[in-house]
Coordinates of C-alpha atoms in Angstrom, one line a residue:
X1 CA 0.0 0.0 0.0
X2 CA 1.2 3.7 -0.9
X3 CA 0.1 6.6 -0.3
X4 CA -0.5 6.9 -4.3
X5 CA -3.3 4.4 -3.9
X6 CA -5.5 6.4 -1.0
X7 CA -7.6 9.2 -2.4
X8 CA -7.4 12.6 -1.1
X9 CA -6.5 13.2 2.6
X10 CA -3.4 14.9 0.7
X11 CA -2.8 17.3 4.3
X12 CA -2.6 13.6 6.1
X13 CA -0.4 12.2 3.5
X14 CA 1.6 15.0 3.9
X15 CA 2.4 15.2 7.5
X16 CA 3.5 12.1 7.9
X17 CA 5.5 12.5 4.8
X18 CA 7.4 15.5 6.8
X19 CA 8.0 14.0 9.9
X20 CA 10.2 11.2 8.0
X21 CA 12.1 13.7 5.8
X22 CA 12.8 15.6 9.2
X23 CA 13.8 12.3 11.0
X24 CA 10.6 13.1 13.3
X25 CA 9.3 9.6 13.4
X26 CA 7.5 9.5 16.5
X27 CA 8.2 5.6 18.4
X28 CA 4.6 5.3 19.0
X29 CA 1.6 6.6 16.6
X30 CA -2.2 5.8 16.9
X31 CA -3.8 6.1 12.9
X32 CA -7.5 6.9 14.8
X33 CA -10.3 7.0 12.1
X34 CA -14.2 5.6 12.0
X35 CA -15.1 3.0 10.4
X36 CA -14.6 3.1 6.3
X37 CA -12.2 5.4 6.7
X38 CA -8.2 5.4 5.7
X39 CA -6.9 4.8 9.2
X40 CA -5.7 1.1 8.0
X41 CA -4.6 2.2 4.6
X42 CA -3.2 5.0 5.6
X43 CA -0.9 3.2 8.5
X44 CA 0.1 0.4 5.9
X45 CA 1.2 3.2 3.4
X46 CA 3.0 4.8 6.1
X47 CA 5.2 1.5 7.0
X48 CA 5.9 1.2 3.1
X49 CA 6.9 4.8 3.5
X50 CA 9.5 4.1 6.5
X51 CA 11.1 1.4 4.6
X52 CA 10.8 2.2 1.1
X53 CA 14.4 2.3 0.1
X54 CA 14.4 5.5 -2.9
X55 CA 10.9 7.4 -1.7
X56 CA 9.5 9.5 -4.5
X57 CA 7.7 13.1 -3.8
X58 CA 6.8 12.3 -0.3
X59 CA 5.6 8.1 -1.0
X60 CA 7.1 4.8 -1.0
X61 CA 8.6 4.5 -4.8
X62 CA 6.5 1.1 -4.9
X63 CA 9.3 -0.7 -6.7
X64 CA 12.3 -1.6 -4.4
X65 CA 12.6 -5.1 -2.9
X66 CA 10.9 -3.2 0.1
X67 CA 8.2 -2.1 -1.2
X68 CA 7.4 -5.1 -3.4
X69 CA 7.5 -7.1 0.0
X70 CA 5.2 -4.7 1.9
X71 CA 3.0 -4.8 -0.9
X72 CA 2.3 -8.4 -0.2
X73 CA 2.3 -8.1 3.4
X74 CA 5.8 -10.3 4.1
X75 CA 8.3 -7.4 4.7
X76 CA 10.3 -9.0 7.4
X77 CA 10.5 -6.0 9.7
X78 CA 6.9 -5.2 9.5
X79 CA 4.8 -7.4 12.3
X80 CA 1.1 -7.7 12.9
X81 CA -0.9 -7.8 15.8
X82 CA -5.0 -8.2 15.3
X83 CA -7.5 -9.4 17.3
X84 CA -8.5 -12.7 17.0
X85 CA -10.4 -16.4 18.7
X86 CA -10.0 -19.9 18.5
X87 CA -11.3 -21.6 15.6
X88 CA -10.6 -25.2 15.3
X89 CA -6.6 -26.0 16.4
X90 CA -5.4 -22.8 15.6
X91 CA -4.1 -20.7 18.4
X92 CA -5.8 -17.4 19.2
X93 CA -2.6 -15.4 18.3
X94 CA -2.5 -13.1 15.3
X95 CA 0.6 -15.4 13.9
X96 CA -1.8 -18.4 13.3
X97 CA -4.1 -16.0 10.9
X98 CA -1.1 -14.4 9.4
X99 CA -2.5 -16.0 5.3
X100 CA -5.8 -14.9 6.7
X101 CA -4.6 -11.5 7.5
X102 CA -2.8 -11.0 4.6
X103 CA -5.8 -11.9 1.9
X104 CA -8.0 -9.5 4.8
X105 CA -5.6 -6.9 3.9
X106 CA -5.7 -7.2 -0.2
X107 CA -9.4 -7.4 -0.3
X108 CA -10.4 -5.0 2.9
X109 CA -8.4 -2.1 2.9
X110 CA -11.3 -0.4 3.9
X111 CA -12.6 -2.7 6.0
X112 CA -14.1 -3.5 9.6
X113 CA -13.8 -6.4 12.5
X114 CA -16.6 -7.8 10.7
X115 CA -15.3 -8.3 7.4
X116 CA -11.9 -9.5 9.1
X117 CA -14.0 -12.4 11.3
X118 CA -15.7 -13.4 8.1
X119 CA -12.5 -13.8 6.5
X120 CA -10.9 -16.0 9.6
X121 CA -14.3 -17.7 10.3
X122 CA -14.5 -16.6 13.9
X123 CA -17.8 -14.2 12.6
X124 CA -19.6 -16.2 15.6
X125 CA -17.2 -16.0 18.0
X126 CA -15.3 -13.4 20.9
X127 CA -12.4 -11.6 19.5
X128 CA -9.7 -9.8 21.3
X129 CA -5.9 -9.8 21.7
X130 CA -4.8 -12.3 24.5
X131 CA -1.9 -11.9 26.9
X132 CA -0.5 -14.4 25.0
X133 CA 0.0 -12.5 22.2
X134 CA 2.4 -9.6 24.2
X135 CA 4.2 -12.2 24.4
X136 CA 4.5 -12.4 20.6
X137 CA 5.5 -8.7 20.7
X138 CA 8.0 -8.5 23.0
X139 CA 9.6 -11.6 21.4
X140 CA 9.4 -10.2 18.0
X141 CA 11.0 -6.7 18.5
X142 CA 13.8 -8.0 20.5
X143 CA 15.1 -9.1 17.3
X144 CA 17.2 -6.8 15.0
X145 CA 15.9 -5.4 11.7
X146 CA 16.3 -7.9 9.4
X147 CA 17.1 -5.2 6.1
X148 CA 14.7 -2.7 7.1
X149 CA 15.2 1.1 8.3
X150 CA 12.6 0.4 10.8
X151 CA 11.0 -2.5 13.1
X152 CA 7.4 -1.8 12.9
X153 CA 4.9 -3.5 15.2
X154 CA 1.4 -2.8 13.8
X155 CA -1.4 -3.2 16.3
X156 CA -4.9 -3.1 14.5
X157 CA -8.2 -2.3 16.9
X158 CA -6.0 -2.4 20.0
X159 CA -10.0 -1.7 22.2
X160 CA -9.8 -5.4 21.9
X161 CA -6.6 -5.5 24.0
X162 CA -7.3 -7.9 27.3
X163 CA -6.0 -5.6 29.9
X164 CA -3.0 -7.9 31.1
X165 CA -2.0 -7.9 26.9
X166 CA -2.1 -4.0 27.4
X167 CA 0.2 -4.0 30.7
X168 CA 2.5 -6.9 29.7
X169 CA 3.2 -4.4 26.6
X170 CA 3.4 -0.9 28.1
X171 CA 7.8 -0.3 29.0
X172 CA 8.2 -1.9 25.6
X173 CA 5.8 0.2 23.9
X174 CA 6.9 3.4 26.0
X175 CA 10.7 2.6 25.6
X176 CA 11.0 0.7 22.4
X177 CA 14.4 -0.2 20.7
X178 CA 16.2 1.6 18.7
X179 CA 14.5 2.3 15.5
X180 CA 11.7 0.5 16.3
X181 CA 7.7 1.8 15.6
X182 CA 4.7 1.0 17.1
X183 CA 1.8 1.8 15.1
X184 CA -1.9 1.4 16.3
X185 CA -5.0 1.3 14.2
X186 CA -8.0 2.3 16.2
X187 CA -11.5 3.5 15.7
X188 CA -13.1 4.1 19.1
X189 CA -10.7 6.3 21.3
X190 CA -13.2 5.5 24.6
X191 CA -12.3 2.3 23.8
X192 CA -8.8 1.5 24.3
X193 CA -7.1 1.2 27.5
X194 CA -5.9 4.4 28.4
X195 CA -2.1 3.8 29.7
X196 CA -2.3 2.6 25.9
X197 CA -3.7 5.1 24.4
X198 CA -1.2 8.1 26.9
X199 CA 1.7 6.5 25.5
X200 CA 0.7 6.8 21.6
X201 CA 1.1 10.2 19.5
X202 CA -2.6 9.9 18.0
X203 CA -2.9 10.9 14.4
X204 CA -6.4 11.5 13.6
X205 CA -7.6 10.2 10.1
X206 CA -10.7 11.7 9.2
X207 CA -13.8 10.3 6.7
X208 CA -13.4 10.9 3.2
X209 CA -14.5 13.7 1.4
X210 CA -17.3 12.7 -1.5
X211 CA -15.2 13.7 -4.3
X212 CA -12.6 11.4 -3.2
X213 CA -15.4 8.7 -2.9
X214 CA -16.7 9.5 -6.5
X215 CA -12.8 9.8 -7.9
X216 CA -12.3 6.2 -6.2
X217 CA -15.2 4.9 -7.6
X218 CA -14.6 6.2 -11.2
X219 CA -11.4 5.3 -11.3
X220 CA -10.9 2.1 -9.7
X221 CA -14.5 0.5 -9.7
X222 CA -15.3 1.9 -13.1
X223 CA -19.0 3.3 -12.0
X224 CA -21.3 6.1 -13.8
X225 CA -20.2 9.5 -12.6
X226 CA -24.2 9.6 -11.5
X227 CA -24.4 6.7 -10.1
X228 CA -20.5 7.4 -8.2
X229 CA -22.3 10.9 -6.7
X230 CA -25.4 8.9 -5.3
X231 CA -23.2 6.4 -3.5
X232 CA -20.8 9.0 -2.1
X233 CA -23.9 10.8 -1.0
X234 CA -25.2 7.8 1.0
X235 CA -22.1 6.7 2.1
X236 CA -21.3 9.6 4.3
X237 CA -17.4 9.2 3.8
X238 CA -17.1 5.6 4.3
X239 CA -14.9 4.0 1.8
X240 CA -16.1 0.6 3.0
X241 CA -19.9 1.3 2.6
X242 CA -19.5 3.0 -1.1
X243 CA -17.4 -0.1 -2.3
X244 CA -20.1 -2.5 -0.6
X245 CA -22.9 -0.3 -2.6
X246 CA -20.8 0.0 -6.1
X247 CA -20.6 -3.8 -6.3
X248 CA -24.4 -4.2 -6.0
X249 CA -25.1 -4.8 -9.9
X250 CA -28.8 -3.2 -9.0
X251 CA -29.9 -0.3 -6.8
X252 CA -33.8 -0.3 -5.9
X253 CA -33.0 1.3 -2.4
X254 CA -34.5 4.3 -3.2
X255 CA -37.8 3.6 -4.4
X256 CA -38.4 0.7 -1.6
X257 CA -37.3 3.4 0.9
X258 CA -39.7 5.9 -0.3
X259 CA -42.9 3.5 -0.4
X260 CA -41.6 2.2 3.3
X261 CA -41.8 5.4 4.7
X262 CA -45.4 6.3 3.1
X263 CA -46.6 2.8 4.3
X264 CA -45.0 3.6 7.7
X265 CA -46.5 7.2 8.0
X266 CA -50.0 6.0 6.3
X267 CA -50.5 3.1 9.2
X268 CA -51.3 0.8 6.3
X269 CA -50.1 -2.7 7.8
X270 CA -51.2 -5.5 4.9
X271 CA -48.6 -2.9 3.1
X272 CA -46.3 -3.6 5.6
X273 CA -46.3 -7.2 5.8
X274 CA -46.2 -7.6 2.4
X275 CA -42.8 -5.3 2.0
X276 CA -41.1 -7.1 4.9
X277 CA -42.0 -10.0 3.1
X278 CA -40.2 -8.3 -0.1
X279 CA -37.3 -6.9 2.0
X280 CA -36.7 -10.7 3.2
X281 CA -36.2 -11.5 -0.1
X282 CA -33.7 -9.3 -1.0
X283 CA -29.5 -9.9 -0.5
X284 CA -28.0 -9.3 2.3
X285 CA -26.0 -6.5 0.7
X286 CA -29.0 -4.5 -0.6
X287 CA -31.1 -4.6 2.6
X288 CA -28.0 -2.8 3.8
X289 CA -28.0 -0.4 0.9
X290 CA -31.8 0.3 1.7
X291 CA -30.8 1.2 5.3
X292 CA -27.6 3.4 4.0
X293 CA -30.0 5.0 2.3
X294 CA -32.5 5.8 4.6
X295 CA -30.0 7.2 6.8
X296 CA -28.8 9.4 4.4
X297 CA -32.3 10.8 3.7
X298 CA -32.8 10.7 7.3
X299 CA -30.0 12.8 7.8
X300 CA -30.6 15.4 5.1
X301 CA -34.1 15.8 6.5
X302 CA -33.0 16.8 9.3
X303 CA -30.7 19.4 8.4
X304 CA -33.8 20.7 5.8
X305 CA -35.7 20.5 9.1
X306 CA -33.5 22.4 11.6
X307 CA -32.8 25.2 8.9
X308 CA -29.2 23.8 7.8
X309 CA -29.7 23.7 3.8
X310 CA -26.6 24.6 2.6
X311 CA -25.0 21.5 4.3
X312 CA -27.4 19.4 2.6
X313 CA -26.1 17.2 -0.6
X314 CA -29.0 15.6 -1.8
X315 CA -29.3 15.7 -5.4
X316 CA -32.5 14.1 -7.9
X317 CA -35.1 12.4 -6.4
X318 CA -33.4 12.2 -3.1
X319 CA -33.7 16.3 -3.1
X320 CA -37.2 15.9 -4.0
X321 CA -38.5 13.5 -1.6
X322 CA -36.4 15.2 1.5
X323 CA -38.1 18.6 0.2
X324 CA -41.5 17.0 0.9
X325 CA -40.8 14.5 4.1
X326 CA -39.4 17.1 6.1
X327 CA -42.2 19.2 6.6
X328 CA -43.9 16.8 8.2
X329 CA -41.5 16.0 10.7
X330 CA -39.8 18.1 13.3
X331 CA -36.1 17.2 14.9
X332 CA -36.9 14.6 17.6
X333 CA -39.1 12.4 15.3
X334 CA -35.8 12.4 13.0
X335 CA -33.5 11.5 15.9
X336 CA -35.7 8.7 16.7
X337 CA -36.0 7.4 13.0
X338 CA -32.1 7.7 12.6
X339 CA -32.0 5.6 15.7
X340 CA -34.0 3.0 15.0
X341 CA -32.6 2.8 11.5
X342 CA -29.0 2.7 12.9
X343 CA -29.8 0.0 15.4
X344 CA -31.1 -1.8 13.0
X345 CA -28.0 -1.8 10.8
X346 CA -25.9 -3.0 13.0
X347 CA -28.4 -5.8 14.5
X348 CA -28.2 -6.9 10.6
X349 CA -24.5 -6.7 10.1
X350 CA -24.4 -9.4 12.7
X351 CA -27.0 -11.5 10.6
X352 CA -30.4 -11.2 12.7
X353 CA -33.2 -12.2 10.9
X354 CA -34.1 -9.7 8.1
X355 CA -38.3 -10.4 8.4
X356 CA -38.3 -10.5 12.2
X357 CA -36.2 -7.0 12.3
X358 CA -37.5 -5.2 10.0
X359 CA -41.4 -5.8 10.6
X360 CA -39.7 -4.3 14.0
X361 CA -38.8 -1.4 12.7
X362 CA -41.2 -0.7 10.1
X363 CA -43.8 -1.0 13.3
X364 CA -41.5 1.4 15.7
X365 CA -41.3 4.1 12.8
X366 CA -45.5 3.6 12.0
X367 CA -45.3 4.5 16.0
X368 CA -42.8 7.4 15.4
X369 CA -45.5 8.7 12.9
X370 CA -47.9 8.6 14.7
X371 CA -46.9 10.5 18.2
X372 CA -45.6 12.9 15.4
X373 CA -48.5 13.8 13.8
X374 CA -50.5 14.2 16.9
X375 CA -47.4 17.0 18.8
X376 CA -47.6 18.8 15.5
X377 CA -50.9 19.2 15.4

């Protein structure tokens, strides 16, 4: 991974670009982005970076024996540390998933803990990062480089660090050896055990901008320049959500939302059953496009609601619908709906049962509806 391959975030890319040319490499960084965002690329770009043998305009040069090796994942100097559970007679360390890692990494850049358990098969079980595997750590970086500038350690999602993994780790991780570099990949800052997280220099990735998304998509996934702008709009930044949507060969999210929400607001509950009969039908993928989607809407009504149009992007139909559904709405019924459609998105990512949840929801928004229209009475 370079730098090259991440759109935008050019002022990120830059930084840490700096603080190598200025031999201000800092022993211990935290890459701390949301979810779908570049904090893993960026971090892996970033290690090619630190070793790349003749760096270009501020990136790794991509063809060096360093490079080529990071670009597969095997650079010698370069360790991994993710979290992980037993499945079958593999250990829960990171080193028994290492092939799994390493295909994680080609396919899911962009990716989450839940694409990564899917990949290992552990999607059912308890991840984290053991004591056991400070062990690992320690053991690795007492080594010397092998023909690297660097020793990198890469912890990714260090919130799942057991607590005795965190203390077995912290005089390494505050005192490292010489030319040694701990980088940890986070997304939830509350999360992570702070005597970890006081002895890390966080760098703060932030979501991408939608011109980066549509660019990405364009270029890379070969989609429509219409069709890129819709599914930067939904995605909201996250690179993970717009790939997920621009491999769906067929988009109907929007019309399904729009009849959902008028059977929801109407009361009309044969309508109901029958589309959560329809939604069950659907992939997996595109009942999460539908919900994506709704968000987005959601999200845009609510700034058309609380006076904060020029933020809004909507753009077609979207624009036209939000122009009409917001009036009949006032800011708590769209925190509620925005709840209950982001609950409901991540009951689904972790595969509850589409028919049972969304006659749920579809019955808790009717509801939202209703105690709406009587307050604005």
């Amino acid at each position: 991974m370079r730098f090259g391959e991440i759109p935008g975030l050019s002022k990120e890319k830059k930084s840490l670009a700096m603080a190598m040319e200025n031999d201000q490499v800092a022993h211990a960084q935290m890459f701390l982005g949301p979810s779908g965002s570049a904090n893993l690329a960026m971090a892996l770009a970033y290690a090619s970076l630190l070793n790349c043998e003749n760096p270009v305009d501020g990136d790794a040069c991509g063809t060096c024996s360093s490079c080529i090796k990071n670009s597969k994942f095997i650079h010698p100097d370069v360790h991994f540390v993710f979290p992980v559970s037993k499945v079958g007679n593999k250990d829960a360390v990171s080193n028994s998933y290492i092939s799994e890692w390493r295909a994680f990494l080609s396919d899911h850049p962009y990716g989450n803990v839940f694409d990564w358990s899917v990949t290992f098969g552990g999607e059912d079980k308890q991840l984290n990062i053991s004591k056991g595997e400070s062990r690992q750590i320690i053991r690795a970086l007492s080594l010397k480089a092998f023909e690297g500038k660097y020793k990198i350690m890469m912890i990714w999602m260090p919130e799942y660090m057991h607590p005795s993994a965190a203390n077995a780790i912290l005089k390494i991780l505050e005192e490292p050896p010489e030319r040694t570099v701990f980088l940890l990949v986070a997304q939830d800052k509350e999360q992570i055990i702070t005597t970890i997280l006081s002895r890390t220099q966080v760098f703060n990735i932030p979501i991408f901008e939608d011109q980066a998304v549509v660019n990405f998509l364009k270029d890379e996934m070969d989609v429509a320049s219409s069709r890129a702008m819709e599914i930067a709009h939904m995605a909201s930044g996250n690179m993970r959500e717009a790939i997920r949507m621009a491999n769906e060969n067929e988009d109907s999210s929007n019309a399904l939302f729009y009849n959902w929400m008028r059977y929801c607001y109407a009361f009309k509950l044969k309508e109901l059953m029958e589309w959560t009969d329809r939604f069950a039908e659907l992939k997996k993928s595109a009942q999460k496009n539908l919900l994506v989607y709704g968000l987005s809407i959601m999200r845009e009504s609510l700034l058309a609601t609380s006076g904060g149009n020029e933020l809004m992007r909507s753009f077609g139909e979207g624009k036209d619908f939000v122009a009409k559904f917001h009036k009949t709405m006032d800011i708590q019924a769209m925190e509620e709906l925005m709840k209950i459609l982001g609950e409901a998105h991540y009951h689904l990512e972790r595969n509850a049962n589409a028919k049972i949840l969304f006659l749920d929801m579809s019955l808790q928004m009717a509801g939202v509806f209703q105690k709406t229209k009587k307050r604005l009475q």
